[in-house]
mmCIF file of C-alpha atoms in Angstrom:
data_model
loop_
_atom_site.group_PDB
_atom_site.id
_atom_site.type_symbol
_atom_site.label_atom_id
_atom_site.label_comp_id
_atom_site.label_asym_id
_atom_site.label_seq_id
_atom_site.Cartn_x
_atom_site.Cartn_y
_atom_site.Cartn_z
ATOM 1 C CA MET A 23 -57.924 -64.436 8.082
ATOM 2 C CA ASP A 24 -59.831 -61.188 8.109
ATOM 3 C CA ALA A 25 -58.288 -58.187 9.837
ATOM 4 C CA PRO A 26 -60.186 -56.826 12.878
ATOM 5 C CA ARG A 27 -62.332 -53.730 12.842
ATOM 6 C CA ALA A 28 -62.114 -52.526 16.406
ATOM 7 C CA GLY A 29 -63.331 -48.974 16.859
ATOM 8 C CA PRO A 30 -60.514 -46.521 17.615
ATOM 9 C CA LYS A 31 -60.609 -44.339 20.667
ATOM 10 C CA GLY A 32 -59.855 -40.653 21.036
ATOM 11 C CA THR A 33 -60.986 -37.214 22.080
ATOM 12 C CA VAL A 34 -62.718 -34.902 19.614
ATOM 13 C CA LEU A 35 -61.320 -31.379 19.363
ATOM 14 C CA SER A 36 -63.669 -28.448 19.843
ATOM 15 C CA GLU A 37 -63.936 -26.017 16.936
ATOM 16 C CA ARG A 38 -61.948 -23.475 18.937
ATOM 17 C CA GLN A 39 -59.189 -26.017 19.564
ATOM 18 C CA ARG A 40 -59.143 -27.066 15.907
ATOM 19 C CA ILE A 41 -58.626 -23.446 14.810
ATOM 20 C CA ALA A 42 -55.845 -23.000 17.367
ATOM 21 C CA TRP A 43 -54.163 -26.246 16.263
ATOM 22 C CA LEU A 44 -54.335 -25.155 12.627
ATOM 23 C CA ARG A 45 -52.877 -21.738 13.474
ATOM 24 C CA LEU A 46 -50.043 -23.312 15.452
ATOM 25 C CA ILE A 47 -48.960 -25.861 12.828
ATOM 26 C CA ARG A 48 -49.141 -23.185 10.096
ATOM 27 C CA SER A 49 -46.927 -20.748 12.041
ATOM 28 C CA ASP A 50 -43.240 -20.272 11.241
ATOM 29 C CA ASN A 51 -40.752 -22.836 12.586
ATOM 30 C CA VAL A 52 -43.468 -25.103 14.004
ATOM 31 C CA GLY A 53 -43.231 -28.626 12.613
ATOM 32 C CA PRO A 54 -44.930 -31.756 13.953
ATOM 33 C CA ALA A 55 -42.303 -32.499 16.630
ATOM 34 C CA THR A 56 -42.199 -28.869 17.765
ATOM 35 C CA PHE A 57 -46.007 -28.794 17.852
ATOM 36 C CA ARG A 58 -46.066 -31.829 20.135
ATOM 37 C CA ASP A 59 -43.467 -30.315 22.497
ATOM 38 C CA LEU A 60 -45.352 -27.013 22.628
ATOM 39 C CA ILE A 61 -48.630 -28.742 23.495
ATOM 40 C CA ASN A 62 -46.939 -30.922 26.110
ATOM 41 C CA HIS A 63 -45.237 -27.930 27.717
ATOM 42 C CA PHE A 64 -47.944 -25.267 27.569
ATOM 43 C CA GLY A 65 -51.010 -27.510 27.787
ATOM 44 C CA SER A 66 -52.916 -26.129 24.804
ATOM 45 C CA ALA A 67 -52.394 -24.682 21.350
ATOM 46 C CA GLU A 68 -53.850 -21.346 22.460
ATOM 47 C CA ALA A 69 -51.304 -21.032 25.275
ATOM 48 C CA ALA A 70 -48.504 -22.056 22.911
ATOM 49 C CA LEU A 71 -49.548 -19.429 20.348
ATOM 50 C CA ALA A 72 -49.426 -16.760 23.038
ATOM 51 C CA ALA A 73 -45.929 -17.876 24.047
ATOM 52 C CA LEU A 74 -44.394 -18.012 20.552
ATOM 53 C CA PRO A 75 -43.164 -14.379 20.340
ATOM 54 C CA GLU A 76 -41.368 -14.581 23.691
ATOM 55 C CA LEU A 77 -39.906 -18.018 22.920
ATOM 56 C CA SER A 78 -38.599 -16.758 19.598
ATOM 57 C CA ALA A 79 -37.050 -13.642 21.135
ATOM 58 C CA ARG A 80 -35.378 -15.609 23.954
ATOM 59 C CA GLY A 81 -34.013 -18.053 21.374
ATOM 60 C CA GLY A 82 -32.210 -15.237 19.577
ATOM 61 C CA ALA A 83 -34.426 -14.640 16.540
ATOM 62 C CA THR A 84 -33.449 -11.560 14.576
ATOM 63 C CA ARG A 85 -36.989 -10.827 13.364
ATOM 64 C CA ALA A 86 -40.511 -11.296 14.629
ATOM 65 C CA ILE A 87 -41.970 -14.756 14.116
ATOM 66 C CA ARG A 88 -44.939 -15.073 11.760
ATOM 67 C CA ILE A 89 -47.926 -16.549 13.558
ATOM 68 C CA ALA A 90 -50.865 -17.741 11.468
ATOM 69 C CA SER A 91 -53.924 -15.603 12.174
ATOM 70 C CA GLU A 92 -57.442 -16.726 13.021
ATOM 71 C CA ALA A 93 -58.583 -15.322 9.680
ATOM 72 C CA GLU A 94 -56.051 -17.516 7.847
ATOM 73 C CA ALA A 95 -57.185 -20.591 9.781
ATOM 74 C CA HIS A 96 -60.842 -19.851 9.062
ATOM 75 C CA ARG A 97 -60.075 -19.423 5.350
ATOM 76 C CA GLU A 98 -58.356 -22.813 5.219
ATOM 77 C CA LEU A 99 -61.216 -24.474 7.100
ATOM 78 C CA GLU A 100 -63.669 -22.911 4.663
ATOM 79 C CA ALA A 101 -61.573 -24.083 1.701
ATOM 80 C CA ALA A 102 -61.626 -27.610 3.121
ATOM 81 C CA HIS A 103 -65.393 -27.456 3.591
ATOM 82 C CA ARG A 104 -65.923 -26.298 -0.004
ATOM 83 C CA PHE A 105 -63.736 -29.162 -1.190
ATOM 84 C CA GLY A 106 -65.659 -31.718 0.847
ATOM 85 C CA ALA A 107 -62.751 -32.247 3.240
ATOM 86 C CA ARG A 108 -62.068 -31.761 6.947
ATOM 87 C CA PHE A 109 -59.149 -31.673 9.382
ATOM 88 C CA VAL A 110 -58.588 -34.517 11.838
ATOM 89 C CA GLY A 111 -56.381 -34.073 14.909
ATOM 90 C CA ILE A 112 -53.896 -36.657 16.135
ATOM 91 C CA GLY A 113 -55.907 -37.505 19.256
ATOM 92 C CA GLU A 114 -59.254 -37.885 17.481
ATOM 93 C CA PRO A 115 -60.972 -41.214 16.675
ATOM 94 C CA ASP A 116 -60.762 -40.716 12.891
ATOM 95 C CA TYR A 117 -56.983 -40.229 12.863
ATOM 96 C CA PRO A 118 -55.100 -43.305 11.532
ATOM 97 C CA GLN A 119 -54.155 -45.213 14.663
ATOM 98 C CA ALA A 120 -50.732 -46.446 13.506
ATOM 99 C CA LEU A 121 -49.695 -43.060 12.117
ATOM 100 C CA LYS A 122 -50.084 -41.211 15.392
ATOM 101 C CA GLN A 123 -47.266 -43.211 16.979
ATOM 102 C CA ILE A 124 -44.481 -42.359 14.521
ATOM 103 C CA ASP A 125 -41.783 -39.826 15.211
ATOM 104 C CA GLY A 126 -43.097 -36.473 13.992
ATOM 105 C CA ALA A 127 -46.657 -37.541 13.196
ATOM 106 C CA PRO A 128 -48.694 -34.693 11.646
ATOM 107 C CA PRO A 129 -50.812 -33.006 14.344
ATOM 108 C CA LEU A 130 -53.540 -32.359 11.773
ATOM 109 C CA LEU A 131 -54.422 -34.279 8.625
ATOM 110 C CA ALA A 132 -56.651 -32.927 5.895
ATOM 111 C CA VAL A 133 -58.865 -35.841 4.832
ATOM 112 C CA ARG A 134 -61.441 -36.333 2.099
ATOM 113 C CA GLY A 135 -63.500 -39.427 1.474
ATOM 114 C CA ALA A 136 -64.558 -42.456 3.512
ATOM 115 C CA LEU A 137 -63.094 -42.161 7.014
ATOM 116 C CA ALA A 138 -63.732 -45.868 7.561
ATOM 117 C CA ALA A 139 -60.631 -46.527 5.441
ATOM 118 C CA ALA A 140 -58.474 -44.917 8.152
ATOM 119 C CA LYS A 141 -59.999 -47.064 10.896
ATOM 120 C CA ARG A 142 -58.916 -50.383 9.401
ATOM 121 C CA PRO A 143 -55.373 -51.758 9.613
ATOM 122 C CA ALA A 144 -53.478 -50.850 6.464
ATOM 123 C CA VAL A 145 -50.812 -52.277 4.194
ATOM 124 C CA GLY A 146 -48.660 -50.011 2.042
ATOM 125 C CA ILE A 147 -47.790 -50.872 -1.548
ATOM 126 C CA VAL A 148 -45.239 -48.774 -3.440
ATOM 127 C CA GLY A 149 -42.846 -49.197 -6.339
ATOM 128 C CA SER A 150 -41.578 -47.990 -9.665
ATOM 129 C CA ARG A 151 -43.340 -45.247 -11.604
ATOM 130 C CA ASN A 152 -42.038 -46.902 -14.773
ATOM 131 C CA ALA A 153 -43.526 -50.242 -13.789
ATOM 132 C CA SER A 154 -43.449 -53.342 -15.939
ATOM 133 C CA ILE A 155 -46.708 -55.036 -16.909
ATOM 134 C CA ALA A 156 -45.835 -57.959 -14.636
ATOM 135 C CA GLY A 157 -44.983 -55.656 -11.717
ATOM 136 C CA ALA A 158 -48.227 -53.686 -12.007
ATOM 137 C CA LYS A 159 -50.208 -56.928 -12.290
ATOM 138 C CA PHE A 160 -48.594 -58.391 -9.175
ATOM 139 C CA ALA A 161 -49.080 -55.155 -7.186
ATOM 140 C CA ALA A 162 -52.761 -55.207 -8.138
ATOM 141 C CA MET A 163 -53.052 -58.842 -7.057
ATOM 142 C CA VAL A 164 -51.530 -58.100 -3.637
ATOM 143 C CA ALA A 165 -53.733 -55.024 -3.190
ATOM 144 C CA ARG A 166 -56.887 -56.875 -4.184
ATOM 145 C CA ASP A 167 -56.285 -59.809 -1.835
ATOM 146 C CA CYS A 168 -55.203 -57.610 1.085
ATOM 147 C CA GLY A 169 -58.329 -55.513 0.590
ATOM 148 C CA ARG A 170 -60.513 -58.618 0.662
ATOM 149 C CA ALA A 171 -58.754 -59.692 3.883
ATOM 150 C CA GLY A 172 -59.885 -56.472 5.569
ATOM 151 C CA TYR A 173 -56.927 -54.152 5.065
ATOM 152 C CA SER A 174 -56.924 -50.682 3.598
ATOM 153 C CA VAL A 175 -54.262 -50.282 0.913
ATOM 154 C CA VAL A 176 -52.195 -47.100 1.233
ATOM 155 C CA SER A 177 -49.981 -45.660 -1.489
ATOM 156 C CA GLY A 178 -48.832 -42.350 -2.952
ATOM 157 C CA LEU A 179 -50.980 -41.855 -6.109
ATOM 158 C CA ALA A 180 -47.855 -41.978 -8.287
ATOM 159 C CA ARG A 181 -47.750 -43.525 -11.733
ATOM 160 C CA GLY A 182 -47.036 -47.224 -12.100
ATOM 161 C CA ILE A 183 -47.180 -49.446 -9.011
ATOM 162 C CA ASP A 184 -49.030 -46.893 -6.841
ATOM 163 C CA THR A 185 -51.753 -46.476 -9.454
ATOM 164 C CA ALA A 186 -52.138 -50.244 -9.883
ATOM 165 C CA ALA A 187 -52.467 -50.739 -6.112
ATOM 166 C CA HIS A 188 -55.051 -47.970 -5.729
ATOM 167 C CA ARG A 189 -57.184 -49.158 -8.629
ATOM 168 C CA ALA A 190 -57.200 -52.767 -7.422
ATOM 169 C CA SER A 191 -58.455 -51.719 -3.965
ATOM 170 C CA LEU A 192 -61.055 -49.106 -4.924
ATOM 171 C CA GLU A 193 -63.925 -51.341 -3.825
ATOM 172 C CA THR A 194 -62.411 -52.515 -0.541
ATOM 173 C CA GLY A 195 -60.845 -49.198 0.482
ATOM 174 C CA THR A 196 -57.627 -47.418 -0.419
ATOM 175 C CA ILE A 197 -55.805 -44.427 1.075
ATOM 176 C CA ALA A 198 -53.927 -41.963 -1.138
ATOM 177 C CA ALA A 199 -51.263 -39.913 0.661
ATOM 178 C CA LEU A 200 -50.570 -36.659 -1.195
ATOM 179 C CA ALA A 201 -47.398 -34.568 -1.281
ATOM 180 C CA GLY A 202 -49.306 -31.330 -1.939
ATOM 181 C CA GLY A 203 -52.588 -29.962 -0.693
ATOM 182 C CA LEU A 204 -55.692 -32.096 -1.137
ATOM 183 C CA ASP A 205 -56.745 -29.781 -3.945
ATOM 184 C CA ARG A 206 -53.374 -30.174 -5.715
ATOM 185 C CA PRO A 207 -53.027 -33.912 -6.451
ATOM 186 C CA TYR A 208 -50.068 -35.124 -8.493
ATOM 187 C CA PRO A 209 -49.591 -36.380 -11.195
ATOM 188 C CA PRO A 210 -52.252 -34.701 -13.357
ATOM 189 C CA GLU A 211 -53.218 -37.941 -15.130
ATOM 190 C CA ASN A 212 -54.457 -39.340 -11.807
ATOM 191 C CA LEU A 213 -57.011 -36.585 -11.199
ATOM 192 C CA GLY A 214 -59.748 -39.004 -12.190
ATOM 193 C CA LEU A 215 -58.347 -41.700 -9.918
ATOM 194 C CA ILE A 216 -58.266 -39.455 -6.848
ATOM 195 C CA GLU A 217 -61.902 -38.548 -7.480
ATOM 196 C CA GLU A 218 -62.779 -42.257 -7.631
ATOM 197 C CA ILE A 219 -60.907 -42.830 -4.373
ATOM 198 C CA ALA A 220 -62.420 -39.926 -2.430
ATOM 199 C CA GLY A 221 -65.876 -40.424 -3.952
ATOM 200 C CA GLY A 222 -66.042 -44.115 -3.110
ATOM 201 C CA ASN A 223 -64.677 -46.285 -0.310
ATOM 202 C CA GLY A 224 -61.269 -44.627 -0.203
ATOM 203 C CA LEU A 225 -59.643 -41.665 1.480
ATOM 204 C CA ALA A 226 -57.240 -38.914 0.394
ATOM 205 C CA VAL A 227 -54.955 -37.494 3.103
ATOM 206 C CA SER A 228 -52.441 -34.650 3.268
ATOM 207 C CA GLU A 229 -50.659 -32.625 5.925
ATOM 208 C CA MET A 230 -49.978 -29.720 3.561
ATOM 209 C CA PRO A 231 -52.094 -26.549 3.286
ATOM 210 C CA PHE A 232 -54.818 -26.222 0.683
ATOM 211 C CA GLY A 233 -53.397 -24.708 -2.492
ATOM 212 C CA TRP A 234 -49.918 -26.139 -1.836
ATOM 213 C CA GLU A 235 -48.223 -27.300 -5.044
ATOM 214 C CA PRO A 236 -45.985 -30.299 -4.292
ATOM 215 C CA ARG A 237 -42.234 -29.762 -4.531
ATOM 216 C CA ALA A 238 -39.486 -32.390 -4.724
ATOM 217 C CA ARG A 239 -38.772 -32.233 -0.998
ATOM 218 C CA ASP A 240 -42.447 -32.784 -0.146
ATOM 219 C CA PHE A 241 -42.477 -36.336 -1.526
ATOM 220 C CA PRO A 242 -40.290 -37.850 1.242
ATOM 221 C CA ARG A 243 -42.739 -36.317 3.739
ATOM 222 C CA ARG A 244 -45.551 -37.983 1.802
ATOM 223 C CA ASN A 245 -43.610 -41.257 1.947
ATOM 224 C CA ARG A 246 -43.462 -40.970 5.730
ATOM 225 C CA LEU A 247 -47.278 -40.891 5.807
ATOM 226 C CA ILE A 248 -47.460 -44.108 3.788
ATOM 227 C CA ALA A 249 -44.932 -45.855 6.036
ATOM 228 C CA GLY A 250 -46.648 -44.578 9.173
ATOM 229 C CA ILE A 251 -50.234 -45.451 8.262
ATOM 230 C CA ALA A 252 -49.359 -49.029 7.253
ATOM 231 C CA LEU A 253 -48.552 -51.988 9.496
ATOM 232 C CA GLY A 254 -46.401 -53.352 6.697
ATOM 233 C CA LEU A 255 -44.981 -52.091 3.410
ATOM 234 C CA VAL A 256 -44.719 -54.066 0.155
ATOM 235 C CA VAL A 257 -42.179 -52.803 -2.398
ATOM 236 C CA VAL A 258 -42.750 -53.961 -5.980
ATOM 237 C CA GLU A 259 -39.998 -52.900 -8.412
ATOM 238 C CA ALA A 260 -37.749 -50.121 -7.153
ATOM 239 C CA ALA A 261 -34.520 -48.783 -8.570
ATOM 240 C CA THR A 262 -31.452 -48.426 -6.382
ATOM 241 C CA ARG A 263 -32.162 -44.716 -5.844
ATOM 242 C CA SER A 264 -35.896 -44.281 -5.544
ATOM 243 C CA GLY A 265 -38.572 -42.828 -3.319
ATOM 244 C CA SER A 266 -39.822 -46.351 -2.665
ATOM 245 C CA LEU A 267 -36.587 -47.175 -0.859
ATOM 246 C CA ILE A 268 -36.995 -44.032 1.237
ATOM 247 C CA THR A 269 -40.442 -45.287 2.199
ATOM 248 C CA ALA A 270 -38.991 -48.717 3.013
ATOM 249 C CA ARG A 271 -36.289 -47.176 5.196
ATOM 250 C CA LEU A 272 -38.868 -45.132 7.089
ATOM 251 C CA ALA A 273 -41.091 -48.184 7.509
ATOM 252 C CA GLY A 274 -38.183 -50.050 9.074
ATOM 253 C CA GLU A 275 -37.439 -47.134 11.412
ATOM 254 C CA PHE A 276 -41.095 -47.075 12.458
ATOM 255 C CA GLY A 277 -40.978 -50.775 13.310
ATOM 256 C CA ARG A 278 -43.179 -51.848 10.399
ATOM 257 C CA LEU A 279 -42.769 -55.073 8.458
ATOM 258 C CA VAL A 280 -40.993 -54.529 5.136
ATOM 259 C CA PHE A 281 -41.715 -56.875 2.223
ATOM 260 C CA ALA A 282 -40.041 -56.972 -1.179
ATOM 261 C CA VAL A 283 -40.915 -58.722 -4.419
ATOM 262 C CA PRO A 284 -37.839 -60.337 -6.040
ATOM 263 C CA GLY A 285 -37.045 -59.558 -9.653
ATOM 264 C CA SER A 286 -34.535 -60.141 -12.386
ATOM 265 C CA PRO A 287 -30.987 -58.987 -11.574
ATOM 266 C CA LEU A 288 -30.878 -57.698 -15.149
ATOM 267 C CA ASP A 289 -33.811 -55.306 -14.620
ATOM 268 C CA PRO A 290 -32.737 -51.969 -13.033
ATOM 269 C CA ARG A 291 -36.269 -51.640 -11.648
ATOM 270 C CA CYS A 292 -35.567 -54.628 -9.413
ATOM 271 C CA HIS A 293 -32.157 -53.664 -8.061
ATOM 272 C CA GLY A 294 -33.720 -51.848 -5.101
ATOM 273 C CA THR A 295 -36.131 -54.627 -4.168
ATOM 274 C CA ASN A 296 -33.433 -57.295 -4.468
ATOM 275 C CA GLY A 297 -31.257 -55.114 -2.242
ATOM 276 C CA LEU A 298 -34.022 -54.967 0.362
ATOM 277 C CA LEU A 299 -34.158 -58.761 0.371
ATOM 278 C CA LYS A 300 -30.411 -58.917 0.980
ATOM 279 C CA ASP A 301 -30.882 -56.522 3.890
ATOM 280 C CA GLY A 302 -33.510 -58.716 5.532
ATOM 281 C CA ALA A 303 -36.849 -57.727 4.025
ATOM 282 C CA SER A 304 -39.450 -60.498 3.838
ATOM 283 C CA ILE A 305 -39.814 -62.086 0.420
ATOM 284 C CA VAL A 306 -43.207 -61.894 -1.296
ATOM 285 C CA THR A 307 -44.133 -64.320 -4.067
ATOM 286 C CA GLU A 308 -47.884 -64.346 -3.417
ATOM 287 C CA PRO A 309 -50.386 -62.133 -1.519
ATOM 288 C CA ALA A 310 -50.716 -64.749 1.242
ATOM 289 C CA ASP A 311 -47.124 -63.990 2.296
ATOM 290 C CA VAL A 312 -48.204 -60.485 3.301
ATOM 291 C CA ILE A 313 -51.587 -61.373 4.787
ATOM 292 C CA GLU A 314 -50.207 -64.184 6.963
ATOM 293 C CA ALA A 315 -47.312 -62.072 8.249
ATOM 294 C CA LEU A 316 -49.566 -59.130 9.151
ATOM 295 C CA ALA A 317 -52.340 -61.194 10.744
ATOM 296 C CA PRO A 318 -50.746 -61.410 14.241
ATOM 297 C CA LEU A 319 -50.157 -57.637 14.282
ATOM 298 C CA ALA A 320 -53.715 -56.829 13.204
ATOM 299 C CA GLN A 321 -55.316 -58.871 15.988
ATOM 300 C CA PHE A 322 -54.321 -56.480 18.765
ATOM 301 C CA GLU A 323 -54.680 -52.809 19.560
ATOM 302 C CA LEU A 324 -51.043 -51.940 19.039
ATOM 303 C CA PHE A 325 -51.478 -48.173 19.117
ATOM 304 C CA PRO A 326 -53.718 -47.317 22.087
ATOM 305 C CA SER A 327 -52.622 -43.783 22.924
ATOM 306 C CA SER A 328 -51.608 -40.433 21.479
ATOM 307 C CA MET A 329 -48.835 -38.026 22.422
ATOM 308 C CA ALA A 330 -50.384 -34.658 21.576
ATOM 309 C CA GLU A 331 -53.788 -34.509 23.226
ATOM 310 C CA GLU A 332 -54.723 -31.332 25.052
ATOM 311 C CA PRO A 333 -55.662 -31.791 28.710
ATOM 312 C CA THR A 334 -59.380 -31.740 29.410
ATOM 313 C CA ARG A 335 -59.007 -28.943 31.918
ATOM 314 C CA GLY A 336 -56.358 -26.502 32.908
ATOM 315 C CA GLY A 337 -53.044 -25.912 31.182
ATOM 316 C CA GLY A 338 -49.644 -27.492 31.185
ATOM 317 C CA ALA A 339 -47.125 -26.930 33.931
ATOM 318 C CA MET A 340 -45.226 -23.701 33.404
ATOM 319 C CA THR A 341 -41.635 -23.170 34.509
ATOM 320 C CA MET A 342 -39.686 -19.956 34.985
ATOM 321 C CA PRO A 343 -37.778 -18.959 31.855
ATOM 322 C CA PRO A 344 -34.190 -20.244 32.005
ATOM 323 C CA GLY A 345 -31.419 -17.700 32.349
ATOM 324 C CA ASP A 346 -28.787 -16.726 29.800
ATOM 325 C CA THR A 347 -26.142 -18.808 31.556
ATOM 326 C CA ASP A 348 -28.153 -22.039 31.138
ATOM 327 C CA ARG A 349 -29.073 -21.119 27.574
ATOM 328 C CA ASN A 350 -25.425 -20.502 26.656
ATOM 329 C CA ARG A 351 -24.393 -23.835 28.205
ATOM 330 C CA ILE A 352 -26.755 -25.661 25.862
ATOM 331 C CA ILE A 353 -25.746 -23.618 22.814
ATOM 332 C CA ASP A 354 -22.079 -24.314 23.568
ATOM 333 C CA ALA A 355 -22.840 -28.028 23.926
ATOM 334 C CA LEU A 356 -24.588 -28.193 20.552
ATOM 335 C CA GLY A 357 -23.023 -28.211 17.127
ATOM 336 C CA PRO A 358 -23.677 -29.411 13.571
ATOM 337 C CA THR A 359 -23.541 -33.086 14.646
ATOM 338 C CA PRO A 360 -26.957 -34.463 15.737
ATOM 339 C CA VAL A 361 -27.128 -35.515 19.400
ATOM 340 C CA GLU A 362 -29.732 -37.047 21.684
ATOM 341 C CA ILE A 363 -31.567 -34.776 24.105
ATOM 342 C CA ASP A 364 -30.747 -37.118 26.997
ATOM 343 C CA ASP A 365 -27.064 -36.585 26.229
ATOM 344 C CA ILE A 366 -27.569 -32.813 26.415
ATOM 345 C CA ILE A 367 -29.197 -33.191 29.823
ATOM 346 C CA ARG A 368 -26.330 -35.370 31.113
ATOM 347 C CA HIS A 369 -23.628 -33.137 29.609
ATOM 348 C CA THR A 370 -24.972 -29.845 30.941
ATOM 349 C CA GLY A 371 -26.344 -31.094 34.268
ATOM 350 C CA LEU A 372 -29.488 -29.022 33.738
ATOM 351 C CA SER A 373 -32.978 -30.258 34.511
ATOM 352 C CA ALA A 374 -34.917 -31.949 31.728
ATOM 353 C CA SER A 375 -37.604 -29.235 31.831
ATOM 354 C CA ALA A 376 -35.004 -26.467 31.406
ATOM 355 C CA VAL A 377 -33.309 -28.270 28.515
ATOM 356 C CA TYR A 378 -36.583 -28.914 26.697
ATOM 357 C CA LEU A 379 -37.687 -25.294 27.121
ATOM 358 C CA ILE A 380 -34.381 -23.897 25.837
ATOM 359 C CA LEU A 381 -34.496 -26.266 22.859
ATOM 360 C CA LEU A 382 -38.015 -25.012 22.152
ATOM 361 C CA GLU A 383 -36.719 -21.437 22.205
ATOM 362 C CA LEU A 384 -33.937 -22.288 19.753
ATOM 363 C CA ASP A 385 -36.383 -24.248 17.609
ATOM 364 C CA ILE A 386 -38.957 -21.453 17.378
ATOM 365 C CA SER A 387 -36.220 -18.929 16.598
ATOM 366 C CA GLY A 388 -35.034 -21.106 13.693
ATOM 367 C CA ARG A 389 -31.679 -21.986 15.255
ATOM 368 C CA LEU A 390 -32.339 -25.680 15.949
ATOM 369 C CA HIS A 391 -32.547 -28.527 13.454
ATOM 370 C CA ARG A 392 -34.519 -31.668 14.352
ATOM 371 C CA HIS A 393 -33.503 -35.029 12.925
ATOM 372 C CA GLN A 394 -35.205 -38.401 12.619
ATOM 373 C CA GLY A 395 -35.135 -40.305 15.896
ATOM 374 C CA GLY A 396 -35.422 -37.247 18.136
ATOM 375 C CA LEU A 397 -31.867 -36.002 17.519
ATOM 376 C CA VAL A 398 -31.107 -32.267 17.406
ATOM 377 C CA SER A 399 -28.322 -30.028 16.175
ATOM 378 C CA LEU A 400 -27.678 -26.322 15.672
ATOM 379 C CA SER A 401 -28.866 -25.047 12.305
ATOM 380 C CA ASP A 402 -26.266 -23.933 9.799
#
């Protein structure tokens, strides 16, 4: 059964808004979750930018917060234009519909290539960099058949399984999620492949700034993009400790279907996939296993709304800054152990709006640590 091709909905950012969004996400201590909370509280990126210095000071920062300038934002937009890329906001039609619903979705994605690839339902395929011939062949077979069934194939441009999946879906449409900037793809031997992807029916995506060289800790963030863009994730050959298992864990947390290809117990490359099967992943012995399981999900608009759209007019509701007494109550209630925000509200007896604003202050000042699932703790 072919996957549907319903046109996604959304609101296009103005150029002024896009610059403000880029400035905000590139400012110190502003990650995707913080960005969303700032937009929801202040109503626009421009208003949030204006509030950052005061928020940081009230949160106890010992030095002035660095706020990305308009000149910096313009330079990055110009770099994207020269590279044949653009930035897509989370509420816009060209943003991957499934991705925008995950916890901590990137407010802006740098994209290069055929945007149609992001508008189709997607299946992720990941696995060992040191893939066997059989593993690479099977990954290519799954990618090819899923592509023919109407799915985009998303992977991480890595050696081995990722490369096999991308190459097998070049004609039908593949999405490469990068750990560095769009102009810094990794590994070097796949420079030709990324050009084939972006120059054909595929798409390259990244949340990192142009010129950003990928570091080890950037790859789990890249894995979150793969898990978030896809409706389901297929793991083909993965060692017990591997990035593919991180992607599988994230896919499960995001409510995606997780598939695993069984392998020999004597092959270390299969220990991770066999472990996934023990933990309840769906077994895959042929591409039809994936296509048939995803078909019911792909028939409906599962992701109809966004959480970080600016209001069409006016700003967000503003509240009076909380006092030191309320701020100290929250700081005293927090510690190194992650807790839910609802528990903070119940424990302190403060209003939700006051708690969220104080947490924003601590976040912007660098004193708050956000965890997967919306949990927070005091930074070390």
